[in-house]
Amino acid sequence: MKVSEAFPGNYIDALCVTGKDAALTIKSVTERNTKKTADGTVIDKPILYFNETDKGLILNKTNSRSIGLALEANEMDDWVGKKITLFATTTDAFGKKNVPCVRVRPMNLYGKGTE
């Protein structure tokens, strides 16, 4: 059994894209919200949804800026219909080293996205 199957969630995390890149087409972007996760944590960030999966990607500043630069679009609504590539890596965060995270491939690897 996979960890992701044993503990299903509604959002993309590093386990969802470990060992493979995920090329996804943006379906929609939510406004900042106060949606709660299953454990009661409040999400006060925009969420990207994709055509290829029901799971959303909770946007952080790093990924938002990477997508905006890659797609040459500061307006998030202009991202709809464009493709981005997600991958798993690690970062130093929350006072810890090597925390798993999801990142967007640098723009020079996939250009401006596709229609």
Coordinates of C-alpha atoms in Angstrom, one line a residue:
M1 CA 0.0 0.0 0.0
K2 CA 1.2 3.5 -0.8
V3 CA 1.4 6.2 1.9
S4 CA -0.6 8.5 -0.4
E5 CA -3.4 5.8 -0.5
A6 CA -3.3 5.1 3.2
F7 CA -3.6 8.8 4.1
P8 CA -5.5 10.3 1.2
G9 CA -5.8 14.1 1.0
N10 CA -7.3 16.7 -1.2
Y11 CA -4.0 18.5 -2.0
I12 CA -0.9 17.7 -3.9
D13 CA 2.2 17.1 -1.7
A14 CA 5.7 15.9 -2.4
L15 CA 4.6 12.2 -2.3
C16 CA 2.2 12.8 -5.2
V17 CA 5.1 13.8 -7.5
T18 CA 8.1 11.9 -6.0
G19 CA 10.1 10.1 -8.6
K20 CA 8.4 11.7 -11.6
D21 CA 7.5 15.1 -12.9
A22 CA 3.8 16.0 -13.2
A23 CA 2.9 18.1 -16.3
L24 CA -0.6 19.5 -15.4
T25 CA -3.0 21.9 -17.1
I26 CA -4.4 24.6 -14.8
K27 CA -8.2 24.4 -14.6
S28 CA -8.9 27.1 -12.1
V29 CA -7.4 29.3 -9.3
T30 CA -9.4 30.0 -6.1
E31 CA -9.2 33.3 -4.3
R32 CA -7.5 33.4 -0.9
N33 CA -9.8 31.5 1.4
T34 CA -10.2 30.2 4.9
K35 CA -10.8 26.6 3.9
K36 CA -10.1 23.9 6.5
T37 CA -8.2 20.7 5.9
A38 CA -9.3 17.4 7.4
D39 CA -7.1 18.1 10.5
G40 CA -8.7 21.5 11.0
T41 CA -5.8 23.6 9.7
V42 CA -7.0 26.8 8.0
I43 CA -5.7 27.4 4.5
D44 CA -5.3 31.1 3.8
K45 CA -3.8 30.8 0.4
P46 CA -5.0 30.5 -3.2
I47 CA -5.4 26.9 -4.5
L48 CA -4.7 25.8 -8.1
Y49 CA -6.8 23.0 -9.6
F50 CA -5.9 21.0 -12.6
N51 CA -7.6 19.1 -15.4
E52 CA -5.7 15.9 -14.8
T53 CA -6.4 15.4 -11.0
D54 CA -9.0 16.3 -8.4
K55 CA -6.2 17.3 -6.0
G56 CA -5.4 21.0 -5.7
L57 CA -2.0 22.7 -5.1
I58 CA -2.0 25.1 -2.2
L59 CA 0.1 28.0 -3.6
N60 CA 2.9 29.5 -1.6
K61 CA 4.9 32.6 -2.6
T62 CA 7.7 30.7 -4.2
N63 CA 5.6 28.6 -6.5
S64 CA 3.2 31.6 -7.3
R65 CA 6.1 33.7 -8.4
S66 CA 7.7 30.8 -10.4
I67 CA 4.4 30.2 -12.2
G68 CA 3.9 34.0 -12.8
L69 CA 7.3 34.4 -14.3
A70 CA 7.2 31.2 -16.4
L71 CA 3.8 32.1 -17.8
E72 CA 4.6 35.8 -18.0
A73 CA 1.4 36.5 -16.3
N74 CA 1.0 38.3 -12.9
E75 CA -2.8 37.8 -13.1
M76 CA -3.6 34.3 -11.8
D77 CA -6.8 34.1 -13.8
D78 CA -4.5 34.3 -17.0
W79 CA -2.9 31.0 -15.9
V80 CA -6.1 28.9 -16.7
G81 CA -5.5 26.6 -19.6
K82 CA -1.7 26.8 -19.3
K83 CA 0.6 23.8 -18.5
I84 CA 3.1 23.7 -15.6
T85 CA 5.4 21.0 -14.4
L86 CA 5.6 20.1 -10.7
F87 CA 8.3 18.1 -9.1
A88 CA 9.3 17.0 -5.6
T89 CA 12.3 18.3 -3.8
T90 CA 13.3 19.5 -0.3
T91 CA 13.8 22.9 1.3
D92 CA 14.8 24.3 4.7
A93 CA 11.7 25.5 6.4
F94 CA 9.9 25.7 9.7
G95 CA 13.2 25.4 11.5
K96 CA 14.0 22.1 9.9
K97 CA 16.3 21.0 7.1
N98 CA 15.3 19.0 4.1
V99 CA 11.6 19.3 4.4
P100 CA 9.8 17.7 1.4
C101 CA 8.0 20.2 -0.9
V102 CA 6.5 20.6 -4.3
R103 CA 8.1 23.1 -6.8
V104 CA 7.5 24.3 -10.3
R105 CA 10.2 23.5 -12.9
P106 CA 12.2 26.5 -13.9
M107 CA 10.7 28.5 -16.8
N108 CA 13.6 27.8 -19.2
L109 CA 12.7 24.0 -19.1
Y110 CA 9.1 24.5 -20.3
G111 CA 8.8 28.0 -21.7
K112 CA 5.7 30.0 -21.4
G113 CA 3.3 27.0 -21.0
T114 CA 1.0 25.8 -23.6
E115 CA -2.5 26.7 -24.6

